[in-house]
Amino acid sequence: TSSRICERGADVAVCGGTHGNELSGVYLVRELLKAKDIVMEEEREEPASVLMVLANPRAMQQCRRYVDTDLNRCFTHATLNGPISDSAPYEMTRSRELNAMLGPKGSPGAVDLVCDLHNTTANMGLCLILSLACLFQRQMPDVPMRFIHFDVSSKESYSLDSVGKHGFAMEIGPQPHGVVRSNIYTAMKDGVQHMLDWVRLFNSGTIFEAGFVDVFTIVKNIDYPRDSETHNITATIHPQLQDRDFLLLHPDDALFQTFSGETLRYKGNEPLYPFFVNECAYYEKGIALSLARKNTVAYHNMAFKVHS
Amino acid sequence: VSLARFDEARRVAIFGGTHGNEMSGVTLVNLWVKNGSEIQRKMVDTKPFITNPRAVEKCTRYVDTDLNRAFTPENLSALGEGDLPYEVQRAQEINRIFGPKGSPEAYDVIFDLHNTTSNMGCTLILESSKDYFNLQMMNYIKVTDIRLKSLLKASIQLVECCFTSVNIVLCDWFIAGLEVGPQPQGVLRSNIFEAMRVILKHALDFIELFNEGVEFPTCTVEVFRVLERIDYPRDANGNIIAMVHPNLQDGDWEPLNPGDPMFLTFDGKTLHYQGSGTIYPTFINEAAYYEKQQAFVTTRRETLVASAIRKA
């Protein structure tokens, strides 16, 4: 066994509105900020270790995913540190502001944990998306939770949650963009609360035992069939696949249904787990669904020790 | 009136993309523009048409202003060409092509295809209870296709300045808004797509039969008449402070009784429906209506009698 030692209490940033039309996070962070204001007014001791951030206010105001470019792709080292012109996309300027606030990425001053709140139109339930082995392992009894692993080195990571020393995106669906569904909001609120509770336990010296967790590691993305001239899609996700995120897709299972009624089938060699099935924002990224392998991952003992 | 006679419907238009992110109509119309054989019927000229191409291109509801609220007399007569908001220009253009009302070139029937994030199933939106042609078409579709019997609803609402306001614009007779949900904006779901396609198929069959001289006997049709719009509770700054309650969410067309849960505040308090009687809510939690101050719409359930209809 091994334990990892941290120098001080972990601080956390909770970010909503990275995509301005993913409303659970927008409303939750707004409410948390309101509650914080009330606490300040009552002059109670405010734990400085939780930062609440509305990441893309201009996109939020317009209830759009982004104004110029996807903010959640603007956190590579190159984008954060390269030259920037006056006419740069809004989100590029904003990503630098967020990097100054929560980072700088890769430096000792960066926030310990970034939790970035998202919604998806896919039927994914509650997922945590990680690019590094995350410290956070805490189940909510009534809500199944899944871990999704994107295998990128920290140099190539492009998302907001990569600014902190550790980070993850909390993704909850299905919810249409521009809509707040109460069950989804409640699930996200509970998820964030559990995460903050975990951090408090961690800061108070609790030892978290080593263990195992199932993780879905992304293997590939599949695009819609498209018209060669117009690039418009020529099929929909097949009704037998729609809403069946994380149910094993076998070779030859139905994948798409063309507009003329033909079924197109999965031609891969191995059964894989689909997710982000029919996510609205991914049409323009050329992704109809993502496919993952399920792995069991071991994680270490975790404890917080104060240096004497 | 025991038998209503109308001239045959010779020119039919099918509009998609009035809201550029409502994907079923956009996809169907694009399909039919490319290959219209599926929508052709004897003695009917059917024209599929994308009404808001710029919004479709950007996959957004509208560019400057909601096209489906743009058909006001002021807008239609406004001068200024390229300086006008994009959708006002489009409204004028559409009026030129498909109308104007009263002219011999005006279209006879227009279907305007929409999606909603609300769990409304398939809803035909009519503007008048005297709309015997559309009521008979509704009845025909429900009787012909057993799957649509319970799924297809009719709603009567006068929404000013949209296509279904017959007295403002366009064609002499019959405009039907067809609303199918639930579907997120910007997403194409196969079941929703197929439902809309099948409904239009039956609707066009009905028109063909009507044109051939078939008499459709009197029938009764259940409709939901829109009463009022209910907004989200808001704070002094106009921000929403509560969500549609989980008991009401997805409960379109189910009775809402006085005292039933209606909203859930962000800190967990339930707000109850305070009306005096039972109503049937619809358009529950439609994404586009947050900015129109509308959490849901109340309706009253009615049974209408449609007189028999026949070609003149």
XYZ file of C-alpha atoms in Angstrom:
620
model
C 0.000 0.000 0.000
C 1.044 3.532 -0.453
C -0.299 6.871 0.587
C -0.073 10.185 -1.114
C 0.694 13.205 0.947
C -0.582 16.673 0.240
C 0.912 19.818 1.693
C -2.226 21.696 2.682
C -5.981 21.312 2.670
C -7.280 20.680 -0.828
C -9.097 23.559 -2.436
C -11.872 23.020 -4.960
C -13.344 24.957 -7.842
C -16.903 24.170 -8.945
C -17.543 25.475 -12.475
C -20.906 25.830 -14.226
C -21.887 27.307 -17.573
C -18.731 26.228 -19.431
C -21.302 25.542 -22.122
C -23.889 28.279 -21.759
C -26.918 26.120 -22.553
C -26.137 23.249 -20.193
C -28.383 24.606 -17.512
C -28.027 22.355 -14.460
C -24.548 23.702 -13.759
C -25.579 27.274 -14.576
C -28.416 27.234 -12.070
C -26.554 25.224 -9.440
C -23.519 27.512 -9.371
C -25.826 30.551 -9.324
C -27.603 29.086 -6.299
C -24.334 28.231 -4.579
C -23.078 31.758 -5.190
C -26.318 33.129 -3.722
C -25.923 30.938 -0.647
C -22.338 32.123 -0.322
C -23.545 35.746 -0.426
C -25.963 34.989 2.399
C -23.149 33.438 4.418
C -20.975 36.500 3.833
C -23.835 38.750 4.893
C -24.222 36.847 8.129
C -20.485 37.256 8.674
C -19.857 33.607 9.299
C -16.439 32.225 8.694
C -16.274 31.515 5.011
C -14.129 28.522 4.102
C -11.970 29.975 1.367
C -11.308 26.582 -0.094
C -14.348 26.330 -2.404
C -14.462 28.564 -5.469
C -17.678 28.893 -7.461
C -17.216 29.939 -11.081
C -19.567 30.692 -13.963
C -17.155 29.897 -16.748
C -18.760 31.320 -19.904
C -21.057 34.187 -18.927
C -21.545 35.531 -22.453
C -22.672 32.163 -23.780
C -24.915 31.773 -20.726
C -26.557 35.113 -21.406
C -27.427 33.930 -24.928
C -28.235 30.383 -23.769
C -25.823 28.984 -26.342
C -23.057 26.428 -26.093
C -20.433 29.044 -27.037
C -20.100 32.464 -28.617
C -17.114 32.002 -30.969
C -15.548 28.654 -30.130
C -15.984 25.812 -27.647
C -14.522 27.052 -24.336
C -13.894 23.486 -23.214
C -11.321 23.025 -25.954
C -9.327 26.166 -25.077
C -7.141 24.904 -22.259
C -4.184 23.355 -24.041
C -0.827 24.849 -23.078
C -0.483 26.215 -26.603
C -3.811 28.067 -26.439
C -3.207 29.379 -22.931
C 0.312 30.614 -23.478
C 0.650 31.338 -27.175
C 0.304 34.750 -28.807
C -3.156 36.303 -28.772
C -4.571 39.031 -30.997
C -7.215 41.659 -30.263
C -9.649 39.885 -32.520
C -9.196 36.536 -30.759
C -12.318 34.477 -30.184
C -14.093 35.415 -26.949
C -13.534 31.973 -25.450
C -9.767 32.179 -25.980
C -9.602 35.393 -23.969
C -11.883 33.864 -21.361
C -9.804 30.692 -21.045
C -6.784 32.825 -20.114
C -8.836 34.619 -17.462
C -9.935 31.269 -16.036
C -6.375 29.992 -16.145
C -5.244 32.992 -14.113
C -8.104 32.437 -11.663
C -7.773 28.685 -11.183
C -4.264 27.901 -12.410
C -1.907 28.585 -13.906
C -2.185 25.109 -15.374
C 0.810 23.024 -14.403
C 1.988 25.315 -11.604
C 2.080 24.656 -7.834
C -0.444 27.495 -7.328
C -3.176 25.801 -9.323
C -6.377 24.781 -7.570
C -6.226 21.199 -6.306
C -9.502 20.007 -7.729
C -11.647 21.378 -10.540
C -15.167 20.015 -10.878
C -16.693 21.144 -14.186
C -20.473 20.694 -14.512
C -22.051 19.575 -17.808
C -25.247 18.173 -19.274
C -25.730 15.915 -22.251
C -28.725 15.079 -24.431
C -27.517 11.453 -24.308
C -29.085 9.034 -21.838
C -25.915 8.683 -19.759
C -27.144 9.174 -16.215
C -24.421 10.566 -13.965
C -20.835 10.235 -15.217
C -17.517 11.557 -14.062
C -15.090 12.149 -16.905
C -11.432 12.005 -15.916
C -8.166 12.266 -17.749
C -6.066 11.453 -14.710
C -6.761 8.999 -11.940
C -9.000 11.071 -9.753
C -9.004 11.119 -5.988
C -12.747 11.223 -5.764
C -14.488 7.925 -5.247
C -17.803 8.236 -3.539
C -21.037 6.610 -4.559
C -24.497 8.099 -4.221
C -26.744 5.260 -3.095
C -29.757 5.993 -5.336
C -28.000 7.192 -8.428
C -25.733 4.943 -10.484
C -22.485 6.691 -11.278
C -20.039 5.825 -14.000
C -16.424 6.830 -14.581
C -15.246 7.652 -18.065
C -11.552 7.893 -18.819
C -10.114 9.901 -21.673
C -6.522 8.923 -22.234
C -4.683 12.163 -22.958
C -1.369 13.225 -21.531
C -1.528 16.405 -19.466
C 0.209 18.252 -22.290
C -2.603 17.537 -24.721
C -5.515 17.987 -22.335
C -7.789 20.762 -23.559
C -10.625 20.972 -21.059
C -11.303 23.370 -18.193
C -10.907 20.657 -15.580
C -7.289 20.158 -16.694
C -6.340 23.554 -15.234
C -6.390 22.230 -11.657
C -3.871 19.798 -10.281
C -6.708 17.288 -10.487
C -10.008 17.663 -12.190
C -12.993 15.996 -13.686
C -16.155 16.845 -15.525
C -19.457 15.842 -13.999
C -21.752 15.003 -16.918
C -25.456 14.331 -16.382
C -28.115 13.442 -18.934
C -30.449 13.142 -20.603
C -31.456 16.782 -20.657
C -32.149 18.967 -23.680
C -29.853 21.978 -23.908
C -31.631 25.110 -22.730
C -33.835 23.157 -20.310
C -33.654 22.544 -16.555
C -35.122 19.205 -15.506
C -35.630 18.986 -11.779
C -34.490 15.357 -11.443
C -31.242 16.138 -13.284
C -30.663 19.297 -11.237
C -31.208 17.405 -7.991
C -28.794 14.663 -9.077
C -26.123 17.257 -9.883
C -26.729 19.144 -6.636
C -26.339 15.913 -4.659
C -23.261 14.963 -6.660
C -21.547 18.272 -5.969
C -22.502 18.087 -2.291
C -21.040 14.598 -1.961
C -17.863 15.774 -3.654
C -17.503 18.714 -1.282
C -18.212 16.442 1.691
C -15.447 14.144 0.490
C -13.005 17.029 0.257
C -13.887 18.118 3.802
C -13.309 14.596 5.077
C -10.032 14.518 3.215
C -8.943 17.841 4.703
C -9.785 16.626 8.192
C -7.380 13.735 7.905
C -9.589 10.818 6.880
C -7.717 7.973 5.286
C -9.387 6.597 2.189
C -8.591 2.976 1.600
C -7.233 1.677 -1.671
C -9.761 -0.068 -3.868
C -11.000 -0.877 -7.325
C -13.413 0.883 -9.606
C -14.872 0.125 -13.049
C -13.842 2.708 -15.596
C -14.931 3.114 -19.206
C -11.912 3.981 -21.342
C -12.740 5.569 -24.676
C -11.541 3.620 -27.705
C -13.008 5.515 -30.655
C -15.776 7.740 -31.964
C -18.166 6.925 -34.805
C -19.604 9.633 -37.040
C -22.948 9.653 -38.788
C -23.037 8.556 -42.402
C -22.938 11.779 -44.396
C -23.698 13.001 -47.890
C -20.374 13.381 -49.701
C -21.324 16.752 -51.205
C -23.326 18.566 -48.552
C -21.793 16.756 -45.561
C -25.318 16.542 -44.088
C -26.140 13.416 -42.125
C -28.036 10.724 -44.015
C -29.136 8.559 -41.093
C -30.261 8.735 -37.467
C -29.113 6.700 -34.491
C -31.067 3.463 -34.847
C -34.083 3.140 -32.504
C -32.483 -0.004 -31.059
C -29.440 2.014 -30.011
C -31.089 5.315 -29.052
C -31.012 5.862 -25.250
C -28.984 2.693 -24.697
C -25.782 4.288 -23.450
C -23.502 1.861 -21.568
C -25.360 -1.206 -22.844
C -22.880 -3.408 -24.679
C -22.869 -2.983 -28.462
C -21.951 -6.215 -30.237
C -20.549 -6.648 -33.753
C -23.468 -6.560 -36.199
C -25.848 -4.783 -33.806
C -27.949 -2.000 -35.338
C -26.175 1.355 -35.348
C -27.939 3.746 -37.733
C -31.181 3.937 -39.661
C -30.939 5.731 -42.988
C -33.678 8.077 -44.095
C -34.714 5.458 -46.612
C -35.229 2.957 -43.801
C -32.098 0.832 -44.171
C -30.319 -0.453 -41.059
C -26.555 0.077 -40.843
C -24.720 -2.189 -38.455
C -21.687 -1.973 -36.189
C -18.737 -3.437 -38.073
C -16.169 -3.542 -35.253
C -14.482 -6.730 -34.077
C -15.071 -6.459 -30.359
C -18.132 -5.617 -28.275
C -17.793 -2.110 -26.821
C -19.815 0.192 -24.592
C -21.494 3.128 -26.377
C -21.976 6.501 -24.724
C -22.635 10.091 -25.773
C -25.196 8.462 -28.068
C -26.876 11.288 -30.000
C -25.344 14.222 -28.138
C -26.569 17.411 -29.764
C -23.260 19.289 -29.597
C -21.317 16.484 -31.227
C -23.042 16.598 -34.618
C -20.683 19.413 -35.587
C -17.709 17.509 -34.129
C -18.497 14.485 -36.288
C -19.433 12.176 -33.405
C -22.659 10.156 -33.388
C -21.483 8.056 -30.474
C -18.324 7.142 -28.563
C -17.226 3.597 -27.814
C -15.361 2.390 -24.732
C -13.874 -0.674 -23.103
C -14.675 -1.356 -19.495
C -11.615 -1.783 -17.257
C -11.192 -2.343 -13.565
C -8.721 0.167 -12.172
C -6.923 0.091 -8.827
C -6.515 3.285 -6.861
C -4.188 4.017 -3.954
C -4.741 4.874 -0.324
C -5.332 8.593 0.019
C -4.579 10.710 3.022
C -3.786 14.288 3.935
C -0.811 14.984 6.157
C 0.339 18.287 7.550
C 4.032 19.002 7.239
C 5.526 19.718 10.653
C -74.090 23.206 -40.717
C -74.570 19.588 -41.654
C -72.286 19.525 -44.668
C -69.509 21.971 -45.350
C -68.177 22.229 -48.873
C -64.745 23.510 -49.819
C -62.884 23.869 -53.057
C -60.347 21.166 -53.636
C -56.924 21.671 -52.149
C -54.663 21.903 -55.149
C -51.573 23.528 -53.713
C -50.048 22.232 -50.500
C -46.892 23.513 -48.827
C -44.808 21.760 -46.193
C -42.639 24.102 -44.148
C -39.568 22.921 -42.233
C -36.940 24.903 -40.356
C -39.229 27.708 -39.222
C -37.102 27.203 -36.139
C -33.692 26.199 -37.397
C -32.878 23.738 -34.608
C -36.082 21.700 -34.774
C -34.531 18.893 -36.723
C -37.373 16.589 -37.833
C -38.933 19.178 -40.128
C -35.569 20.408 -41.386
C -34.506 16.857 -42.276
C -37.807 15.838 -43.872
C -38.075 18.961 -46.006
C -34.444 18.661 -47.163
C -35.132 15.042 -48.056
C -38.233 15.965 -50.045
C -36.617 18.902 -51.789
C -34.063 16.410 -53.078
C -36.635 13.729 -53.890
C -40.285 14.610 -53.566
C -41.875 11.365 -54.775
C -42.996 10.411 -51.272
C -45.109 13.553 -50.922
C -46.652 13.605 -54.395
C -50.368 12.913 -54.700
C -52.736 12.896 -57.670
C -53.848 16.367 -58.638
C -51.970 18.008 -55.790
C -48.952 20.246 -56.142
C -46.897 19.712 -52.973
C -44.047 22.074 -52.228
C -41.545 21.362 -49.449
C -39.856 24.543 -48.263
C -37.237 25.610 -45.722
C -38.617 28.813 -44.260
C -35.594 29.978 -42.247
C -32.456 28.798 -44.074
C -29.997 30.968 -42.133
C -31.247 29.683 -38.809
C -31.067 26.131 -40.184
C -27.490 26.694 -41.282
C -26.544 27.859 -37.782
C -28.733 25.244 -36.124
C -30.350 27.923 -34.017
C -33.997 28.813 -33.380
C -33.715 32.183 -35.125
C -31.131 34.685 -36.256
C -32.678 38.061 -35.308
C -36.238 37.341 -34.200
C -38.638 34.400 -33.969
C -39.966 33.785 -37.496
C -43.080 32.198 -36.051
C -44.029 35.474 -34.423
C -43.014 37.663 -37.343
C -46.165 37.594 -39.454
C -47.694 40.826 -38.191
C -49.399 43.255 -40.571
C -46.734 45.843 -39.652
C -43.898 43.483 -40.528
C -45.461 42.344 -43.755
C -45.848 45.903 -44.997
C -42.591 47.262 -43.553
C -40.180 48.958 -45.921
C -36.420 48.832 -45.666
C -35.454 45.594 -47.435
C -32.002 44.579 -46.248
C -32.127 46.721 -43.128
C -35.027 44.781 -41.711
C -34.389 41.927 -39.274
C -33.654 38.752 -41.238
C -36.864 36.981 -40.196
C -39.008 39.975 -41.156
C -37.483 39.822 -44.629
C -38.231 36.103 -44.697
C -41.838 36.666 -43.599
C -42.333 39.094 -46.476
C -40.708 36.664 -48.914
C -42.835 33.756 -47.724
C -45.943 35.888 -47.997
C -45.011 36.689 -51.601
C -44.406 33.060 -52.528
C -47.267 31.325 -50.721
C -49.845 34.051 -50.380
C -51.093 36.546 -49.991
C -54.453 35.615 -48.587
C -57.261 36.097 -51.048
C -55.147 35.911 -54.170
C -55.629 33.119 -56.720
C -52.000 32.052 -56.308
C -52.293 31.560 -52.571
C -51.625 28.070 -51.290
C -54.571 26.060 -50.031
C -52.995 24.074 -47.218
C -49.762 24.643 -45.335
C -48.177 22.308 -42.833
C -45.622 23.920 -40.540
C -43.362 21.316 -38.924
C -42.037 21.791 -35.411
C -40.399 19.899 -32.580
C -40.658 20.531 -28.875
C -38.629 19.488 -25.845
C -41.975 18.884 -24.111
C -43.413 15.377 -23.864
C -46.337 16.278 -26.111
C -46.377 13.362 -28.492
C -47.789 14.528 -31.805
C -49.930 17.652 -31.692
C -51.812 19.362 -34.450
C -52.211 23.025 -33.645
C -55.349 24.636 -34.991
C -56.564 28.155 -34.603
C -60.278 27.697 -34.656
C -62.888 25.260 -33.458
C -64.668 25.792 -36.780
C -61.661 24.399 -38.611
C -63.668 21.446 -39.933
C -61.171 20.533 -42.610
C -58.325 20.071 -40.117
C -60.593 18.379 -37.575
C -61.665 15.869 -40.195
C -58.023 15.336 -41.164
C -57.165 14.685 -37.496
C -59.968 12.183 -37.251
C -58.909 10.478 -40.468
C -55.318 10.076 -39.257
C -56.364 8.654 -35.885
C -58.802 6.224 -37.460
C -56.356 5.124 -40.159
C -53.311 4.527 -37.995
C -53.880 2.697 -34.735
C -50.477 3.770 -33.402
C -51.509 7.406 -33.648
C -54.905 6.922 -32.057
C -53.729 7.950 -28.593
C -50.488 9.627 -29.590
C -52.007 12.326 -31.785
C -53.628 15.267 -30.059
C -55.284 18.429 -31.299
C -54.771 21.720 -29.614
C -56.614 24.914 -30.336
C -54.701 28.041 -29.663
C -54.512 31.405 -31.209
C -50.854 32.345 -31.202
C -50.597 35.756 -32.661
C -48.415 36.403 -35.666
C -47.466 32.838 -36.396
C -48.423 30.806 -39.419
C -51.476 29.354 -37.744
C -53.073 32.782 -37.455
C -55.053 32.432 -40.615
C -56.663 35.827 -40.358
C -53.299 37.511 -40.588
C -51.530 35.929 -43.404
C -50.942 33.566 -46.207
C -53.446 31.138 -47.406
C -57.158 31.172 -47.661
C -57.812 28.193 -45.603
C -55.887 25.762 -43.713
C -52.686 26.035 -41.895
C -51.789 23.326 -39.477
C -48.868 23.484 -37.121
C -47.556 20.009 -36.405
C -45.593 19.763 -33.198
C -43.811 16.498 -32.291
C -41.838 15.836 -29.125
C -40.020 15.227 -26.927
C -36.814 15.965 -28.790
C -33.908 18.170 -27.737
C -33.163 21.095 -30.039
C -30.448 20.250 -32.511
C -31.015 16.505 -32.164
C -32.648 14.091 -34.602
C -34.378 11.136 -32.945
C -35.490 8.324 -35.228
C -38.833 7.684 -33.483
C -39.824 11.375 -33.618
C -38.702 11.635 -37.243
C -40.760 8.589 -38.241
C -43.856 9.790 -36.388
C -43.835 13.131 -38.210
C -43.238 11.418 -41.532
C -46.150 9.016 -41.024
C -48.532 11.779 -39.967
C -47.750 13.783 -43.080
C -48.214 10.713 -45.244
C -51.726 10.230 -43.848
C -52.487 13.939 -44.080
C -51.595 13.995 -47.764
C -53.630 10.830 -48.357
C -56.582 12.601 -46.742
C -56.182 15.584 -49.052
C -56.025 13.297 -52.071
C -59.210 11.491 -51.011
C -60.931 14.804 -50.389
C -59.950 16.064 -53.823
C -61.378 12.894 -55.377
C -64.761 13.790 -53.921
C -64.909 11.505 -50.888
C -67.365 12.759 -48.301
C -66.158 12.555 -44.734
C -69.175 12.140 -42.432
C -69.628 14.206 -39.313
C -67.369 13.167 -36.451
C -66.462 14.145 -32.925
C -62.918 15.113 -32.069
C -61.376 15.653 -28.661
C -59.416 18.897 -28.525
C -57.518 20.855 -25.894
C -58.290 24.540 -25.864
C -55.482 26.735 -24.581
C -56.459 28.892 -21.636
C -53.418 30.639 -20.217
C -49.646 30.609 -20.001
C -48.007 29.988 -16.650
C -44.549 31.428 -16.078
C -41.803 30.162 -13.800
C -41.618 31.812 -10.393
C -38.976 34.512 -10.637
C -37.100 36.767 -8.242
C -37.040 40.547 -8.313
C -34.360 40.481 -11.018
C -36.412 38.221 -13.270
C -34.294 35.113 -12.676
C -36.050 31.771 -12.459
C -36.174 30.494 -8.872
C -37.901 27.155 -9.394
C -38.094 24.269 -11.844
C -41.034 22.303 -13.180
C -41.809 19.812 -10.399
C -40.811 16.177 -11.083
C -44.497 15.192 -10.760
C -45.472 17.614 -13.520
C -42.411 17.109 -15.742
C -43.379 15.019 -18.813
C -47.027 15.059 -17.702
C -48.368 16.799 -20.812
C -52.089 16.151 -21.424
C -52.532 14.585 -17.945
C -54.915 16.337 -15.550
C -53.421 18.874 -13.147
C -55.697 19.375 -10.153
C -55.768 22.254 -7.677
C -53.184 21.468 -4.982
C -51.020 19.258 -7.215
C -47.266 19.922 -7.193
C -46.301 22.352 -9.923
C -42.820 23.812 -9.251
C -39.832 22.835 -7.127
C -37.597 25.645 -5.890
C -33.849 25.215 -6.102
C -33.724 24.704 -2.366
C -36.319 21.960 -2.440
C -39.647 23.619 -1.654
C -42.771 22.480 -3.564
C -45.153 25.059 -5.037
C -48.674 23.841 -5.775
C -51.147 24.633 -8.550
C -53.557 27.218 -7.184
C -56.173 27.212 -9.920
C -59.856 26.707 -9.258
C -60.356 23.598 -11.356
C -58.633 20.766 -13.165
C -56.722 21.712 -16.286
C -54.642 19.796 -18.814
C -51.117 21.192 -19.013
C -49.028 21.101 -22.144
C -45.815 22.595 -23.534
C -44.330 21.648 -20.178
C -40.712 22.785 -20.006
C -40.225 23.775 -23.617
C -36.679 25.123 -24.000
C -37.645 27.984 -26.291
C -40.283 29.313 -23.936
C -38.005 30.240 -21.054
C -37.425 33.574 -22.775
C -41.151 33.900 -23.497
C -41.974 33.547 -19.801
C -43.792 30.285 -20.213
C -43.205 27.179 -18.057
C -46.330 25.470 -19.372
C -49.727 26.218 -20.836
C -53.107 25.278 -19.347
C -55.836 23.795 -21.520
C -59.430 22.707 -21.184
C -60.492 19.432 -22.718
C -63.444 19.704 -25.124
C -65.265 17.497 -27.542
C -65.975 19.203 -30.816
C -68.322 18.169 -33.534
C -66.938 18.555 -37.027
C -69.547 18.761 -39.712
C -69.338 16.457 -42.691
C -67.112 17.854 -45.432
C -66.942 17.357 -49.167
C -65.390 18.915 -52.192
C -67.505 21.652 -53.718
